[in-house]
CSV table of C-alpha atoms in Angstrom, one decimal:
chain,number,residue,atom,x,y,z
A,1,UNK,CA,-11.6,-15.0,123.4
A,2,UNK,CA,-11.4,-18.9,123.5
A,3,UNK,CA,-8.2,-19.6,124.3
A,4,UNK,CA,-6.2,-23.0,123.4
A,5,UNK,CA,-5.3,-25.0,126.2
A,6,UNK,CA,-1.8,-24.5,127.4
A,7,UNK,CA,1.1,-27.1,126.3
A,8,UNK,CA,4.5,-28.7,128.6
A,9,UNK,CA,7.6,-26.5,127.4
A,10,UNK,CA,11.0,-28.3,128.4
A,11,UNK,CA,14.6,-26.7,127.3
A,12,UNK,CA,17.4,-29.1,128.3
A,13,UNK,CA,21.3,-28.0,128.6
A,14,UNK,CA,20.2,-25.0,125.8
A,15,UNK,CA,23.6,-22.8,124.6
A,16,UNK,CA,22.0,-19.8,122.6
A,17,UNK,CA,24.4,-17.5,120.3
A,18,UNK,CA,23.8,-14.6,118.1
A,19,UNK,CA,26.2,-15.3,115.0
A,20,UNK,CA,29.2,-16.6,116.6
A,21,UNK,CA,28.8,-15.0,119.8
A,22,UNK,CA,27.9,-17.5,122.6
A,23,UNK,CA,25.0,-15.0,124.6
A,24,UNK,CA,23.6,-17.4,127.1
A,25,UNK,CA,24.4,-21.3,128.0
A,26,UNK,CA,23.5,-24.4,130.2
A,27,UNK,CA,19.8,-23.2,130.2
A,28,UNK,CA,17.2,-25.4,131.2
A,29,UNK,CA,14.0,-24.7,131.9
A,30,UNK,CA,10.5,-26.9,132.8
A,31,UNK,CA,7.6,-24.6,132.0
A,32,UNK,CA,4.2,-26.6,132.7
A,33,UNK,CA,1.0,-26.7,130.3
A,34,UNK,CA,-0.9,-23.7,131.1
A,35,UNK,CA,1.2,-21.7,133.2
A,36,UNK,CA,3.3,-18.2,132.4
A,37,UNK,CA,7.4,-17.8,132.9
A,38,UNK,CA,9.1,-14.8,132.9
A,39,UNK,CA,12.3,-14.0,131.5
A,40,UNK,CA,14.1,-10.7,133.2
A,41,UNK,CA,17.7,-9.4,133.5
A,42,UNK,CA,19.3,-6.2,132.8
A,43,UNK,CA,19.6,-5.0,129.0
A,44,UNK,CA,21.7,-7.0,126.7
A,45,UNK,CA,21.6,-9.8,129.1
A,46,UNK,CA,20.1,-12.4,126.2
A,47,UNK,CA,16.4,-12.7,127.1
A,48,UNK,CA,15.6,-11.9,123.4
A,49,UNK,CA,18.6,-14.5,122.0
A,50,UNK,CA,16.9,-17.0,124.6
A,51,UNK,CA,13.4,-15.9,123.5
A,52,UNK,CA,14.0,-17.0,120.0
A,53,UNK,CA,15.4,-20.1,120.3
A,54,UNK,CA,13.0,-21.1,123.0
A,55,UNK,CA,10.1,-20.1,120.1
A,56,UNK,CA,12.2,-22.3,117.4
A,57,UNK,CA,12.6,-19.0,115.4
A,58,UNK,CA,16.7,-19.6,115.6
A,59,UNK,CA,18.5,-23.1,116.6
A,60,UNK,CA,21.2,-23.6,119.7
A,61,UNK,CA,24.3,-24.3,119.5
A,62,UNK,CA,23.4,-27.1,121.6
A,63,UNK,CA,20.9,-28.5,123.4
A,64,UNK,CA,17.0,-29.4,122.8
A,65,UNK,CA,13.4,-27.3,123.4
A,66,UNK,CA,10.6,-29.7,123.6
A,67,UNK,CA,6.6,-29.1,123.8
A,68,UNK,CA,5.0,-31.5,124.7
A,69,UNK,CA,8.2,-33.6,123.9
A,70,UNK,CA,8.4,-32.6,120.1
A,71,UNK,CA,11.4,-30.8,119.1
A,72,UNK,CA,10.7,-27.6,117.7
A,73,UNK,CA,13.2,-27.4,115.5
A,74,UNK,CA,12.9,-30.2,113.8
A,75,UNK,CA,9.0,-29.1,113.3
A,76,UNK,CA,7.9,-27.8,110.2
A,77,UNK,CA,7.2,-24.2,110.0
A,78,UNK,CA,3.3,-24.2,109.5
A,79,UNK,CA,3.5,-26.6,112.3
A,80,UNK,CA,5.6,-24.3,114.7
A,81,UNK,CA,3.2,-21.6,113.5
A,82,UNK,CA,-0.4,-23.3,114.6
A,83,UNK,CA,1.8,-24.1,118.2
A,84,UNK,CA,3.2,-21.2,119.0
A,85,UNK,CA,2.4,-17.4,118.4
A,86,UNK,CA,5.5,-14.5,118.4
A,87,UNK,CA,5.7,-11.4,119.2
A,88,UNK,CA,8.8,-9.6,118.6
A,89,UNK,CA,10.3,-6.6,120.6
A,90,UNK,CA,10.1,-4.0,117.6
A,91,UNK,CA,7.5,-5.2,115.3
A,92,UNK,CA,5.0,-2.9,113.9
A,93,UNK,CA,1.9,-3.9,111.3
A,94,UNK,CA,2.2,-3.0,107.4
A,95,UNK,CA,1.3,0.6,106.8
A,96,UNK,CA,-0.7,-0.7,104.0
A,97,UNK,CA,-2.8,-2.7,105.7
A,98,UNK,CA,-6.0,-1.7,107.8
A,99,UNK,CA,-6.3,-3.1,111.2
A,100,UNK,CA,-7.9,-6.1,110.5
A,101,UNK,CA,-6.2,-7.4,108.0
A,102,UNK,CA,-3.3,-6.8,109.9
A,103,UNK,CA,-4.5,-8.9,112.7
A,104,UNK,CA,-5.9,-11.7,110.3
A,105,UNK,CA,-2.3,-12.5,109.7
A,106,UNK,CA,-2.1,-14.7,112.8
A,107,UNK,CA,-4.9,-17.0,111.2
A,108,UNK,CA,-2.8,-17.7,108.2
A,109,UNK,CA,-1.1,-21.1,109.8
A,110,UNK,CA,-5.1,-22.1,110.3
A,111,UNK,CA,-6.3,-21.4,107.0
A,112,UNK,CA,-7.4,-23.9,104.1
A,113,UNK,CA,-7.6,-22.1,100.7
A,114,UNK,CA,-11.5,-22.0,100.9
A,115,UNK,CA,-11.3,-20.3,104.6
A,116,UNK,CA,-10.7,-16.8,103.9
A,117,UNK,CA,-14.0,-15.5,104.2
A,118,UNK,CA,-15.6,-17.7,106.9
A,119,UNK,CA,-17.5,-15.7,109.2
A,120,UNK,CA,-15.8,-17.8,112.0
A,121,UNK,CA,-12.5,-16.0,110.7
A,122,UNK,CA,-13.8,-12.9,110.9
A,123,UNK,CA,-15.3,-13.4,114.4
A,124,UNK,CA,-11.5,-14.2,115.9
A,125,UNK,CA,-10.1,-11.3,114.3
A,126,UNK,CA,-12.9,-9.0,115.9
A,127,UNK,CA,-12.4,-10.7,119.3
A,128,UNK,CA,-8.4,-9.5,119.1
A,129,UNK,CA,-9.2,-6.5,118.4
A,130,UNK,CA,-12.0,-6.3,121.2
A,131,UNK,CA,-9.0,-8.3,123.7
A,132,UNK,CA,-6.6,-4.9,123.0
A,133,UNK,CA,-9.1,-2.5,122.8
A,134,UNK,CA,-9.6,-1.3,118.9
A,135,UNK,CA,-13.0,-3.0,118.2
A,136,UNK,CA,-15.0,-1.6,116.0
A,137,UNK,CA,-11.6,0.1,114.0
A,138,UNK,CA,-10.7,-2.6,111.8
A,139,UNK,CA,-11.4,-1.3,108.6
A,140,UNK,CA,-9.1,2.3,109.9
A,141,UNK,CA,-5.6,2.0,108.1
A,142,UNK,CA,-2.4,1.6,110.5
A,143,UNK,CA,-0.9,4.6,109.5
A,144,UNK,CA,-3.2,6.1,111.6
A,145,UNK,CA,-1.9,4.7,114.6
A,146,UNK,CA,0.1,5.5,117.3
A,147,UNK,CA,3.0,3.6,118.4
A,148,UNK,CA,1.2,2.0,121.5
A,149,UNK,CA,-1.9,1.1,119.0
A,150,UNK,CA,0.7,-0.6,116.2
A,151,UNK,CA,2.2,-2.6,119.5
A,152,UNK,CA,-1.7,-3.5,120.3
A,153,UNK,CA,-2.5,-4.3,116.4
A,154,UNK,CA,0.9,-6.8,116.4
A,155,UNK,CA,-0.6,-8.1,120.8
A,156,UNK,CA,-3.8,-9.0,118.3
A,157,UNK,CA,-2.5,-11.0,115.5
A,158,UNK,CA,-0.3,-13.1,118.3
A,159,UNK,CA,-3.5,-13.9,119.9
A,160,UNK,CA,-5.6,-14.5,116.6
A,161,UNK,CA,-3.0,-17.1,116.0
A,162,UNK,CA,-5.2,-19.5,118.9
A,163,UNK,CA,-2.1,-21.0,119.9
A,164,UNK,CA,-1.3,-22.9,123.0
A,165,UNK,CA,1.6,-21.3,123.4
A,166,UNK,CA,2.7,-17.9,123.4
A,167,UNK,CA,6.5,-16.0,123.1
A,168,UNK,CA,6.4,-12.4,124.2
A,169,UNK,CA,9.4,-10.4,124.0
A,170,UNK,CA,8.6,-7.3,126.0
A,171,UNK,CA,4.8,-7.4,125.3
A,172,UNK,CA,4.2,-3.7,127.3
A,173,UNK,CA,6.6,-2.0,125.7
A,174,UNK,CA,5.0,1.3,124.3
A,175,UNK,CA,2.0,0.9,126.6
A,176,UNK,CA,1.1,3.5,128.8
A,177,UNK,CA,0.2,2.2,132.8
A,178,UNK,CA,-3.8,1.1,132.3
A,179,UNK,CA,-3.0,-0.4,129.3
A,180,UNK,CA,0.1,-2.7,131.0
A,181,UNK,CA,-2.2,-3.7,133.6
A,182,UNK,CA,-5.4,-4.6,130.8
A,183,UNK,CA,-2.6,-6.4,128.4
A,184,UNK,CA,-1.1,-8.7,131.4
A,185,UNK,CA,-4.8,-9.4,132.8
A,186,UNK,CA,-5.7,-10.3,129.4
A,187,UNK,CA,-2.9,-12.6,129.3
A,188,UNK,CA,-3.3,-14.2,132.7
A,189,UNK,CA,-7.4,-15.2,131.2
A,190,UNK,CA,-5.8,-17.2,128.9
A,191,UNK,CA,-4.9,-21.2,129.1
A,192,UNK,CA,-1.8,-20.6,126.8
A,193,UNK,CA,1.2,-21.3,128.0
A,194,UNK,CA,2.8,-17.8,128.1
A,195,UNK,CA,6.9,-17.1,128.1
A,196,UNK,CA,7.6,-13.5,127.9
A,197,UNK,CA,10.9,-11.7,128.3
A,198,UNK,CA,9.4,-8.6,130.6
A,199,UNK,CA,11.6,-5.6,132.1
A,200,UNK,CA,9.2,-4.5,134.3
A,201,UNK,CA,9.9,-6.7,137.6
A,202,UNK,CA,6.7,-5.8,139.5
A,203,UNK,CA,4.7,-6.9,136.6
A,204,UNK,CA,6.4,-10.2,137.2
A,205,UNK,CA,6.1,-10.6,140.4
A,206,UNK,CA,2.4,-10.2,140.1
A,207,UNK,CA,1.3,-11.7,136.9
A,208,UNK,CA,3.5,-15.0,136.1
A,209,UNK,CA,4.2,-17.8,138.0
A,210,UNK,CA,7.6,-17.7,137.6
A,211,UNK,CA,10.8,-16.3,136.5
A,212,UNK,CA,14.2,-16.7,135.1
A,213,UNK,CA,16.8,-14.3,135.9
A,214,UNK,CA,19.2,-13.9,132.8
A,215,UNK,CA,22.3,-12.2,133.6
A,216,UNK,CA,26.4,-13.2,132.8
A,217,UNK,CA,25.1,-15.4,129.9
A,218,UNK,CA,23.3,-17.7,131.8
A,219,UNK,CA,20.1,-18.2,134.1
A,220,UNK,CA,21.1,-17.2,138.1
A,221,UNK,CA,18.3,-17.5,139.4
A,222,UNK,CA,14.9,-19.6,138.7
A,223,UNK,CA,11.8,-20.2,140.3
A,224,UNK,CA,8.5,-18.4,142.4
A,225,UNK,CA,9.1,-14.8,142.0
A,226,UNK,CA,8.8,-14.6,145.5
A,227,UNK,CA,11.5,-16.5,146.3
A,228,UNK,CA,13.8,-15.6,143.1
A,229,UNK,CA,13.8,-11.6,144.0
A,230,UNK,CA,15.5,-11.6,146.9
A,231,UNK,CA,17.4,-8.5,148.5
A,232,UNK,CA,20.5,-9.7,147.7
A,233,UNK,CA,19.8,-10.7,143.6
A,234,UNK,CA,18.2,-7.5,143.0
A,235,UNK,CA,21.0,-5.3,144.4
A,236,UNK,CA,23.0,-7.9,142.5
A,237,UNK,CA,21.6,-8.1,138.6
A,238,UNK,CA,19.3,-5.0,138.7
A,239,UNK,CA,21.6,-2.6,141.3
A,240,UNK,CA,17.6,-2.3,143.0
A,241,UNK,CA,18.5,-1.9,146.6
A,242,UNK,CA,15.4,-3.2,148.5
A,243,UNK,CA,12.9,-6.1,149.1
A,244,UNK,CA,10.1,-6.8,146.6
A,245,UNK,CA,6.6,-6.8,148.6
């Protein structure tokens, strides 16, 4: 796929809530054009809450998230749309729809009326499916998946959308090992900026540049992976006892 070059994400002083519940506060974060954060903590910690917010899906409380310095949430929504690209923890394609219509979805913030045919649309949608493995299976209908090939279906629209940046909220989840490993290797090829809130603490030590550590509603720890996981935060957040190698 060609990927869209990656874009500056800044989040200054952010205070995050779900309803009235304050879940996370004083976040900020300085996540440079083309380069991939990590958001990690136990469960219920707020890395979905922060993940939102971060994508302009919900506002703060207080605070500000800039790309490129443009407030998101003062953006438009077809504007948010063609900049960044969602994934969400549970989502799962129509039943109604076949495969590629399902991953044609993430060109909609592209499209001009006359568009919806154009071979070049066609051609991204093929290279998704390709990117998670289902080429050649766009015409099958979803309810023929399984629930790791709906999680790949939803993995393909996010990248259809061509955006430069994209907001993962536990991209692996119902993916067995190999396919992990393919999804995270796919999404270090890209230039997108990538922020992804990821459970699995090998996979980010290995493929993002760095991480946040959300835990006690607000971010502990911040940097290199290397030098975030030490002995003493792990047995700390996680209860991991042991040095990441």
């Amino acid at each position: 796929m060609t990927p869209a070059s990656g874009v500056h994400l800044v989040a200054d002083d952010l205070t995050c809530a779900r309803g009235k519940r304050v879940i996370v506060s004083g976040v900020d974060l300085d996540v440079p054009a083309g380069s991939r954060l990590a958001l990690v903590g136990p469960n219920g910690a707020g890395k979905s809450t922060l993940l939102r917010v971060l994508a302009g899906l919900d506002a703060p409380v207080s605070g500000s998230v800039t790309v490129d310095g443009a407030d998101v949430h003062r953006m438009r929504s077809r504007q948010r749309a063609r900049l960044i690209a969602v994934q969400g923890q549970e989502e799962a394609p129509s039943a109604e729809l076949t495969l590629a219509e399902a991953v044609a979805l993430g060109r909609t913030p592209h499209r001009t009326p006359w568009a919806l045919g154009e071979e070049g649309e066609k051609d991204i949608v093929q290279q998704a499916l390709q990117a998670v493995g289902l080429a050649g299976r766009g015409e099958q209908s979803c309810t023929r998946l399984s629930g790791g090939e709906r999680h790949r279906v939803v993995l393909a629209r996010t990248l259809a959308q061509r955006t430069p940046l994209l907001m993962l909220d536990e991209p692996t989840n119902h993916l067995d090992a190999a396919w992990r490993l393919r999804l995270m290797d796919a999404l270090e090829g890209l230039r997108s900026t990538v922020v992804a809130a990821i459970h699995d603490l090998d996979l980010a030590l290995r493929y993002f540049d760095s991480v946040a550590v959300v835990d006690d509603g607000r971010i502990v720890a911040y940097g290199p992976p290397l030098h975030v996981f030490t002995a003493e935060l792990l047995d700390e957040v996680f209860g991991v006892h042991g040095d990441i190698v």
